[in-house]
Amino acid sequence: RSCSGSPSLRTHTWQGEETELQRTKVLDALPNLIETLEQEQKAIQSQLADGNLYRTDGLRAAQLAARSLQIEEELTGALERWEALGAT
């Protein structure tokens, strides 16, 4: 009756493989996410560098500044996640 232990072993192995697959997917997706966030942040900073935006559309300037801060937090999180998952 050694079969009684087999389902749990298979489930455990499957869960381990699923976790590894999820880790790999996340690790593979992070460089694209980081690049996208960096590009968006660069575009925002370019718009904010032109002082005219603050004079002509203060609300838009404030929205862009807020988004820039949000991107910084997202970038930090993504980079920390990438490091934690063992990316080199």
PDB file of N, CA and C in Angstrom:
ATOM      1  N   ARG A   1       0.813  -1.206   0.000  1.00  0.00           N
ATOM      2  CA  ARG A   1       0.000   0.000   0.000  1.00  0.00           C
ATOM      3  C   ARG A   1       0.851   1.262   0.000  1.00  0.00           C
ATOM      4  N   SER A   2       1.927   1.216  -0.687  1.00  0.00           N
ATOM      5  CA  SER A   2       2.776   2.390  -0.804  1.00  0.00           C
ATOM      6  C   SER A   2       2.128   3.448  -1.687  1.00  0.00           C
ATOM      7  N   CYS A   3       1.070   3.093  -2.404  1.00  0.00           N
ATOM      8  CA  CYS A   3       0.380   4.047  -3.279  1.00  0.00           C
ATOM      9  C   CYS A   3      -0.325   5.138  -2.477  1.00  0.00           C
ATOM     10  N   SER A   4      -0.643   4.851  -1.202  1.00  0.00           N
ATOM     11  CA  SER A   4      -1.372   5.847  -0.429  1.00  0.00           C
ATOM     12  C   SER A   4      -0.569   7.128  -0.259  1.00  0.00           C
ATOM     13  N   GLY A   5       0.751   7.032  -0.265  1.00  0.00           N
ATOM     14  CA  GLY A   5       1.571   8.226  -0.139  1.00  0.00           C
ATOM     15  C   GLY A   5       1.837   8.900  -1.464  1.00  0.00           C
ATOM     16  N   SER A   6       1.581   8.238  -2.562  1.00  0.00           N
ATOM     17  CA  SER A   6       1.913   8.788  -3.873  1.00  0.00           C
ATOM     18  C   SER A   6       1.161  10.069  -4.228  1.00  0.00           C
ATOM     19  N   PRO A   7      -0.161  10.154  -4.000  1.00  0.00           N
ATOM     20  CA  PRO A   7      -0.840  11.388  -4.385  1.00  0.00           C
ATOM     21  C   PRO A   7      -0.252  12.624  -3.712  1.00  0.00           C
ATOM     22  N   SER A   8       0.069  12.528  -2.421  1.00  0.00           N
ATOM     23  CA  SER A   8       0.642  13.696  -1.783  1.00  0.00           C
ATOM     24  C   SER A   8       2.000  14.029  -2.348  1.00  0.00           C
ATOM     25  N   LEU A   9       2.782  13.039  -2.669  1.00  0.00           N
ATOM     26  CA  LEU A   9       4.089  13.276  -3.245  1.00  0.00           C
ATOM     27  C   LEU A   9       3.926  13.948  -4.609  1.00  0.00           C
ATOM     28  N   ARG A  10       2.988  13.438  -5.406  1.00  0.00           N
ATOM     29  CA  ARG A  10       2.739  14.046  -6.711  1.00  0.00           C
ATOM     30  C   ARG A  10       2.232  15.474  -6.555  1.00  0.00           C
ATOM     31  N   THR A  11       1.333  15.703  -5.632  1.00  0.00           N
ATOM     32  CA  THR A  11       0.808  17.045  -5.405  1.00  0.00           C
ATOM     33  C   THR A  11       1.933  17.963  -4.959  1.00  0.00           C
ATOM     34  N   HIS A  12       2.756  17.494  -4.053  1.00  0.00           N
ATOM     35  CA  HIS A  12       3.863  18.304  -3.561  1.00  0.00           C
ATOM     36  C   HIS A  12       4.818  18.644  -4.712  1.00  0.00           C
ATOM     37  N   THR A  13       5.149  17.668  -5.513  1.00  0.00           N
ATOM     38  CA  THR A  13       6.044  17.892  -6.649  1.00  0.00           C
ATOM     39  C   THR A  13       5.399  18.847  -7.636  1.00  0.00           C
ATOM     40  N   TRP A  14       4.129  18.659  -7.922  1.00  0.00           N
ATOM     41  CA  TRP A  14       3.432  19.530  -8.859  1.00  0.00           C
ATOM     42  C   TRP A  14       3.407  20.963  -8.340  1.00  0.00           C
ATOM     43  N   GLN A  15       3.135  21.126  -7.040  1.00  0.00           N
ATOM     44  CA  GLN A  15       3.106  22.464  -6.463  1.00  0.00           C
ATOM     45  C   GLN A  15       4.477  23.113  -6.547  1.00  0.00           C
ATOM     46  N   GLY A  16       5.520  22.338  -6.338  1.00  0.00           N
ATOM     47  CA  GLY A  16       6.871  22.859  -6.459  1.00  0.00           C
ATOM     48  C   GLY A  16       7.177  23.287  -7.875  1.00  0.00           C
ATOM     49  N   GLU A  17       6.732  22.492  -8.841  1.00  0.00           N
ATOM     50  CA  GLU A  17       6.938  22.847 -10.252  1.00  0.00           C
ATOM     51  C   GLU A  17       6.132  24.079 -10.624  1.00  0.00           C
ATOM     52  N   GLU A  18       4.907  24.165 -10.104  1.00  0.00           N
ATOM     53  CA  GLU A  18       4.072  25.325 -10.391  1.00  0.00           C
ATOM     54  C   GLU A  18       4.712  26.582  -9.806  1.00  0.00           C
ATOM     55  N   THR A  19       5.219  26.487  -8.606  1.00  0.00           N
ATOM     56  CA  THR A  19       5.872  27.627  -7.984  1.00  0.00           C
ATOM     57  C   THR A  19       7.091  28.049  -8.789  1.00  0.00           C
ATOM     58  N   GLU A  20       7.867  27.095  -9.257  1.00  0.00           N
ATOM     59  CA  GLU A  20       9.042  27.401 -10.073  1.00  0.00           C
ATOM     60  C   GLU A  20       8.620  28.032 -11.404  1.00  0.00           C
ATOM     61  N   LEU A  21       7.543  27.529 -11.976  1.00  0.00           N
ATOM     62  CA  LEU A  21       7.037  28.092 -13.223  1.00  0.00           C
ATOM     63  C   LEU A  21       6.577  29.533 -13.013  1.00  0.00           C
ATOM     64  N   GLN A  22       5.870  29.781 -11.927  1.00  0.00           N
ATOM     65  CA  GLN A  22       5.426  31.137 -11.622  1.00  0.00           C
ATOM     66  C   GLN A  22       6.626  32.059 -11.411  1.00  0.00           C
ATOM     67  N   ARG A  23       7.629  31.581 -10.690  1.00  0.00           N
ATOM     68  CA  ARG A  23       8.839  32.351 -10.435  1.00  0.00           C
ATOM     69  C   ARG A  23       9.519  32.710 -11.756  1.00  0.00           C
ATOM     70  N   THR A  24       9.608  31.736 -12.647  1.00  0.00           N
ATOM     71  CA  THR A  24      10.242  31.955 -13.946  1.00  0.00           C
ATOM     72  C   THR A  24       9.461  32.968 -14.766  1.00  0.00           C
ATOM     73  N   LYS A  25       8.134  32.865 -14.757  1.00  0.00           N
ATOM     74  CA  LYS A  25       7.309  33.812 -15.506  1.00  0.00           C
ATOM     75  C   LYS A  25       7.494  35.231 -14.987  1.00  0.00           C
ATOM     76  N   VAL A  26       7.481  35.370 -13.666  1.00  0.00           N
ATOM     77  CA  VAL A  26       7.662  36.689 -13.066  1.00  0.00           C
ATOM     78  C   VAL A  26       9.047  37.227 -13.402  1.00  0.00           C
ATOM     79  N   LEU A  27      10.054  36.378 -13.254  1.00  0.00           N
ATOM     80  CA  LEU A  27      11.426  36.777 -13.547  1.00  0.00           C
ATOM     81  C   LEU A  27      11.588  37.184 -15.003  1.00  0.00           C
ATOM     82  N   ASP A  28      10.939  36.473 -15.906  1.00  0.00           N
ATOM     83  CA  ASP A  28      11.008  36.797 -17.333  1.00  0.00           C
ATOM     84  C   ASP A  28      10.286  38.107 -17.658  1.00  0.00           C
ATOM     85  N   ALA A  29       9.223  38.409 -16.918  1.00  0.00           N
ATOM     86  CA  ALA A  29       8.425  39.604 -17.201  1.00  0.00           C
ATOM     87  C   ALA A  29       9.020  40.881 -16.605  1.00  0.00           C
ATOM     88  N   LEU A  30       9.813  40.750 -15.562  1.00  0.00           N
ATOM     89  CA  LEU A  30      10.303  41.932 -14.868  1.00  0.00           C
ATOM     90  C   LEU A  30      11.160  42.867 -15.724  1.00  0.00           C
ATOM     91  N   PRO A  31      12.084  42.384 -16.537  1.00  0.00           N
ATOM     92  CA  PRO A  31      12.876  43.329 -17.340  1.00  0.00           C
ATOM     93  C   PRO A  31      12.008  44.206 -18.256  1.00  0.00           C
ATOM     94  N   ASN A  32      10.978  43.629 -18.857  1.00  0.00           N
ATOM     95  CA  ASN A  32      10.077  44.420 -19.709  1.00  0.00           C
ATOM     96  C   ASN A  32       9.303  45.447 -18.885  1.00  0.00           C
ATOM     97  N   LEU A  33       8.845  45.037 -17.716  1.00  0.00           N
ATOM     98  CA  LEU A  33       8.122  45.962 -16.840  1.00  0.00           C
ATOM     99  C   LEU A  33       9.034  47.112 -16.433  1.00  0.00           C
ATOM    100  N   ILE A  34      10.245  46.789 -16.034  1.00  0.00           N
ATOM    101  CA  ILE A  34      11.200  47.817 -15.618  1.00  0.00           C
ATOM    102  C   ILE A  34      11.491  48.774 -16.770  1.00  0.00           C
ATOM    103  N   GLU A  35      11.706  48.234 -17.953  1.00  0.00           N
ATOM    104  CA  GLU A  35      11.983  49.082 -19.116  1.00  0.00           C
ATOM    105  C   GLU A  35      10.802  49.990 -19.440  1.00  0.00           C
ATOM    106  N   THR A  36       9.606  49.445 -19.389  1.00  0.00           N
ATOM    107  CA  THR A  36       8.397  50.229 -19.664  1.00  0.00           C
ATOM    108  C   THR A  36       8.244  51.367 -18.656  1.00  0.00           C
ATOM    109  N   LEU A  37       8.441  51.049 -17.388  1.00  0.00           N
ATOM    110  CA  LEU A  37       8.333  52.078 -16.343  1.00  0.00           C
ATOM    111  C   LEU A  37       9.402  53.151 -16.519  1.00  0.00           C
ATOM    112  N   GLU A  38      10.619  52.738 -16.841  1.00  0.00           N
ATOM    113  CA  GLU A  38      11.697  53.708 -17.042  1.00  0.00           C
ATOM    114  C   GLU A  38      11.403  54.628 -18.223  1.00  0.00           C
ATOM    115  N   GLN A  39      10.858  54.067 -19.299  1.00  0.00           N
ATOM    116  CA  GLN A  39      10.518  54.882 -20.470  1.00  0.00           C
ATOM    117  C   GLN A  39       9.408  55.878 -20.144  1.00  0.00           C
ATOM    118  N   GLU A  40       8.407  55.403 -19.411  1.00  0.00           N
ATOM    119  CA  GLU A  40       7.310  56.299 -19.030  1.00  0.00           C
ATOM    120  C   GLU A  40       7.826  57.417 -18.127  1.00  0.00           C
ATOM    121  N   GLN A  41       8.686  57.051 -17.192  1.00  0.00           N
ATOM    122  CA  GLN A  41       9.228  58.059 -16.283  1.00  0.00           C
ATOM    123  C   GLN A  41      10.077  59.089 -17.041  1.00  0.00           C
ATOM    124  N   LYS A  42      10.851  58.624 -17.991  1.00  0.00           N
ATOM    125  CA  LYS A  42      11.673  59.532 -18.799  1.00  0.00           C
ATOM    126  C   LYS A  42      10.790  60.512 -19.566  1.00  0.00           C
ATOM    127  N   ALA A  43       9.706  60.011 -20.152  1.00  0.00           N
ATOM    128  CA  ALA A  43       8.781  60.866 -20.897  1.00  0.00           C
ATOM    129  C   ALA A  43       8.140  61.902 -19.977  1.00  0.00           C
ATOM    130  N   ILE A  44       7.766  61.473 -18.783  1.00  0.00           N
ATOM    131  CA  ILE A  44       7.155  62.397 -17.817  1.00  0.00           C
ATOM    132  C   ILE A  44       8.157  63.464 -17.401  1.00  0.00           C
ATOM    133  N   GLN A  45       9.365  63.037 -17.099  1.00  0.00           N
ATOM    134  CA  GLN A  45      10.388  64.000 -16.677  1.00  0.00           C
ATOM    135  C   GLN A  45      10.688  65.007 -17.776  1.00  0.00           C
ATOM    136  N   SER A  46      10.649  64.551 -19.011  1.00  0.00           N
ATOM    137  CA  SER A  46      10.866  65.450 -20.148  1.00  0.00           C
ATOM    138  C   SER A  46       9.764  66.514 -20.209  1.00  0.00           C
ATOM    139  N   GLN A  47       8.528  66.080 -19.986  1.00  0.00           N
ATOM    140  CA  GLN A  47       7.407  67.026 -20.008  1.00  0.00           C
ATOM    141  C   GLN A  47       7.493  68.011 -18.845  1.00  0.00           C
ATOM    142  N   LEU A  48       7.891  67.495 -17.678  1.00  0.00           N
ATOM    143  CA  LEU A  48       7.974  68.357 -16.499  1.00  0.00           C
ATOM    144  C   LEU A  48       9.174  69.302 -16.559  1.00  0.00           C
ATOM    145  N   ALA A  49      10.194  68.933 -17.308  1.00  0.00           N
ATOM    146  CA  ALA A  49      11.390  69.771 -17.427  1.00  0.00           C
ATOM    147  C   ALA A  49      11.067  71.092 -18.130  1.00  0.00           C
ATOM    148  N   ASP A  50      10.042  71.074 -18.947  1.00  0.00           N
ATOM    149  CA  ASP A  50       9.604  72.290 -19.620  1.00  0.00           C
ATOM    150  C   ASP A  50       8.695  73.050 -18.656  1.00  0.00           C
ATOM    151  N   GLY A  51       9.188  74.124 -18.132  1.00  0.00           N
ATOM    152  CA  GLY A  51       8.441  74.894 -17.142  1.00  0.00           C
ATOM    153  C   GLY A  51       7.109  75.431 -17.637  1.00  0.00           C
ATOM    154  N   ASN A  52       6.914  75.454 -18.958  1.00  0.00           N
ATOM    155  CA  ASN A  52       5.654  75.961 -19.509  1.00  0.00           C
ATOM    156  C   ASN A  52       4.458  75.145 -19.055  1.00  0.00           C
ATOM    157  N   LEU A  53       4.655  73.857 -18.845  1.00  0.00           N
ATOM    158  CA  LEU A  53       3.535  73.007 -18.445  1.00  0.00           C
ATOM    159  C   LEU A  53       2.945  73.468 -17.115  1.00  0.00           C
ATOM    160  N   TYR A  54       3.806  73.888 -16.206  1.00  0.00           N
ATOM    161  CA  TYR A  54       3.314  74.357 -14.904  1.00  0.00           C
ATOM    162  C   TYR A  54       2.479  75.624 -15.062  1.00  0.00           C
ATOM    163  N   ARG A  55       2.823  76.444 -16.017  1.00  0.00           N
ATOM    164  CA  ARG A  55       2.077  77.700 -16.241  1.00  0.00           C
ATOM    165  C   ARG A  55       0.797  77.470 -17.036  1.00  0.00           C
ATOM    166  N   THR A  56       0.878  76.589 -18.021  1.00  0.00           N
ATOM    167  CA  THR A  56      -0.278  76.407 -18.911  1.00  0.00           C
ATOM    168  C   THR A  56      -1.276  75.372 -18.417  1.00  0.00           C
ATOM    169  N   ASP A  57      -0.799  74.374 -17.687  1.00  0.00           N
ATOM    170  CA  ASP A  57      -1.691  73.307 -17.225  1.00  0.00           C
ATOM    171  C   ASP A  57      -1.163  72.746 -15.902  1.00  0.00           C
ATOM    172  N   GLY A  58      -1.369  73.502 -14.866  1.00  0.00           N
ATOM    173  CA  GLY A  58      -0.875  73.121 -13.535  1.00  0.00           C
ATOM    174  C   GLY A  58      -1.420  71.781 -13.057  1.00  0.00           C
ATOM    175  N   LEU A  59      -2.679  71.515 -13.384  1.00  0.00           N
ATOM    176  CA  LEU A  59      -3.279  70.247 -12.976  1.00  0.00           C
ATOM    177  C   LEU A  59      -2.554  69.076 -13.641  1.00  0.00           C
ATOM    178  N   ARG A  60      -2.308  69.211 -14.928  1.00  0.00           N
ATOM    179  CA  ARG A  60      -1.601  68.141 -15.663  1.00  0.00           C
ATOM    180  C   ARG A  60      -0.190  67.960 -15.108  1.00  0.00           C
ATOM    181  N   ALA A  61       0.473  69.057 -14.796  1.00  0.00           N
ATOM    182  CA  ALA A  61       1.812  68.981 -14.214  1.00  0.00           C
ATOM    183  C   ALA A  61       1.771  68.240 -12.876  1.00  0.00           C
ATOM    184  N   ALA A  62       0.777  68.511 -12.065  1.00  0.00           N
ATOM    185  CA  ALA A  62       0.645  67.838 -10.773  1.00  0.00           C
ATOM    186  C   ALA A  62       0.359  66.347 -10.958  1.00  0.00           C
ATOM    187  N   GLN A  63      -0.470  66.025 -11.934  1.00  0.00           N
ATOM    188  CA  GLN A  63      -0.776  64.620 -12.224  1.00  0.00           C
ATOM    189  C   GLN A  63       0.480  63.880 -12.683  1.00  0.00           C
ATOM    190  N   LEU A  64       1.253  64.513 -13.545  1.00  0.00           N
ATOM    191  CA  LEU A  64       2.488  63.887 -14.028  1.00  0.00           C
ATOM    192  C   LEU A  64       3.498  63.714 -12.893  1.00  0.00           C
ATOM    193  N   ALA A  65       3.602  64.711 -12.032  1.00  0.00           N
ATOM    194  CA  ALA A  65       4.522  64.615 -10.896  1.00  0.00           C
ATOM    195  C   ALA A  65       4.103  63.474  -9.971  1.00  0.00           C
ATOM    196  N   ALA A  66       2.806  63.336  -9.743  1.00  0.00           N
ATOM    197  CA  ALA A  66       2.305  62.245  -8.903  1.00  0.00           C
ATOM    198  C   ALA A  66       2.580  60.893  -9.546  1.00  0.00           C
ATOM    199  N   ARG A  67       2.369  60.811 -10.851  1.00  0.00           N
ATOM    200  CA  ARG A  67       2.629  59.559 -11.565  1.00  0.00           C
ATOM    201  C   ARG A  67       4.115  59.223 -11.522  1.00  0.00           C
ATOM    202  N   SER A  68       4.964  60.233 -11.617  1.00  0.00           N
ATOM    203  CA  SER A  68       6.408  60.015 -11.547  1.00  0.00           C
ATOM    204  C   SER A  68       6.793  59.395 -10.200  1.00  0.00           C
ATOM    205  N   LEU A  69       6.202  59.886  -9.130  1.00  0.00           N
ATOM    206  CA  LEU A  69       6.463  59.308  -7.805  1.00  0.00           C
ATOM    207  C   LEU A  69       5.963  57.866  -7.724  1.00  0.00           C
ATOM    208  N   GLN A  70       4.802  57.628  -8.301  1.00  0.00           N
ATOM    209  CA  GLN A  70       4.239  56.277  -8.310  1.00  0.00           C
ATOM    210  C   GLN A  70       5.142  55.332  -9.099  1.00  0.00           C
ATOM    211  N   ILE A  71       5.652  55.795 -10.228  1.00  0.00           N
ATOM    212  CA  ILE A  71       6.556  54.975 -11.034  1.00  0.00           C
ATOM    213  C   ILE A  71       7.805  54.645 -10.235  1.00  0.00           C
ATOM    214  N   GLU A  72       8.331  55.620  -9.520  1.00  0.00           N
ATOM    215  CA  GLU A  72       9.536  55.390  -8.713  1.00  0.00           C
ATOM    216  C   GLU A  72       9.299  54.260  -7.709  1.00  0.00           C
ATOM    217  N   GLU A  73       8.134  54.268  -7.073  1.00  0.00           N
ATOM    218  CA  GLU A  73       7.788  53.199  -6.125  1.00  0.00           C
ATOM    219  C   GLU A  73       7.659  51.855  -6.835  1.00  0.00           C
ATOM    220  N   GLU A  74       7.012  51.861  -8.001  1.00  0.00           N
ATOM    221  CA  GLU A  74       6.852  50.623  -8.769  1.00  0.00           C
ATOM    222  C   GLU A  74       8.198  50.088  -9.242  1.00  0.00           C
ATOM    223  N   LEU A  75       9.073  50.978  -9.666  1.00  0.00           N
ATOM    224  CA  LEU A  75      10.410  50.566 -10.094  1.00  0.00           C
ATOM    225  C   LEU A  75      11.193  49.956  -8.938  1.00  0.00           C
ATOM    226  N   THR A  76      11.127  50.599  -7.797  1.00  0.00           N
ATOM    227  CA  THR A  76      11.820  50.074  -6.624  1.00  0.00           C
ATOM    228  C   THR A  76      11.303  48.686  -6.285  1.00  0.00           C
ATOM    229  N   GLY A  77       9.992  48.518  -6.299  1.00  0.00           N
ATOM    230  CA  GLY A  77       9.401  47.209  -6.020  1.00  0.00           C
ATOM    231  C   GLY A  77       9.812  46.159  -7.035  1.00  0.00           C
ATOM    232  N   ALA A  78       9.808  46.532  -8.306  1.00  0.00           N
ATOM    233  CA  ALA A  78      10.178  45.583  -9.362  1.00  0.00           C
ATOM    234  C   ALA A  78      11.645  45.189  -9.261  1.00  0.00           C
ATOM    235  N   LEU A  79      12.499  46.154  -8.984  1.00  0.00           N
ATOM    236  CA  LEU A  79      13.923  45.849  -8.840  1.00  0.00           C
ATOM    237  C   LEU A  79      14.195  44.977  -7.620  1.00  0.00           C
ATOM    238  N   GLU A  80      13.489  45.247  -6.529  1.00  0.00           N
ATOM    239  CA  GLU A  80      13.633  44.413  -5.337  1.00  0.00           C
ATOM    240  C   GLU A  80      13.145  42.997  -5.604  1.00  0.00           C
ATOM    241  N   ARG A  81      12.043  42.884  -6.304  1.00  0.00           N
ATOM    242  CA  ARG A  81      11.481  41.566  -6.650  1.00  0.00           C
ATOM    243  C   ARG A  81      12.451  40.797  -7.542  1.00  0.00           C
ATOM    244  N   TRP A  82      13.034  41.495  -8.515  1.00  0.00           N
ATOM    245  CA  TRP A  82      13.985  40.880  -9.444  1.00  0.00           C
ATOM    246  C   TRP A  82      15.193  40.354  -8.665  1.00  0.00           C
ATOM    247  N   GLU A  83      15.681  41.171  -7.752  1.00  0.00           N
ATOM    248  CA  GLU A  83      16.827  40.756  -6.921  1.00  0.00           C
ATOM    249  C   GLU A  83      16.451  39.563  -6.043  1.00  0.00           C
ATOM    250  N   ALA A  84      15.272  39.596  -5.445  1.00  0.00           N
ATOM    251  CA  ALA A  84      14.829  38.526  -4.562  1.00  0.00           C
ATOM    252  C   ALA A  84      14.673  37.188  -5.313  1.00  0.00           C
ATOM    253  N   LEU A  85      14.299  37.281  -6.577  1.00  0.00           N
ATOM    254  CA  LEU A  85      14.108  36.066  -7.372  1.00  0.00           C
ATOM    255  C   LEU A  85      15.425  35.533  -7.932  1.00  0.00           C
ATOM    256  N   GLY A  86      16.495  36.262  -7.674  1.00  0.00           N
ATOM    257  CA  GLY A  86      17.805  35.749  -8.044  1.00  0.00           C
ATOM    258  C   GLY A  86      18.291  36.149  -9.401  1.00  0.00           C
ATOM    259  N   ALA A  87      17.762  37.219  -9.953  1.00  0.00           N
ATOM    260  CA  ALA A  87      18.248  37.687 -11.248  1.00  0.00           C
ATOM    261  C   ALA A  87      19.640  38.278 -11.083  1.00  0.00           C
ATOM    262  N   THR A  88      20.423  38.109 -12.114  1.00  0.00           N
ATOM    263  CA  THR A  88      21.775  38.682 -12.059  1.00  0.00           C
ATOM    264  C   THR A  88      21.948  39.696 -13.148  1.00  0.00           C
TER     265      THR A  88
END
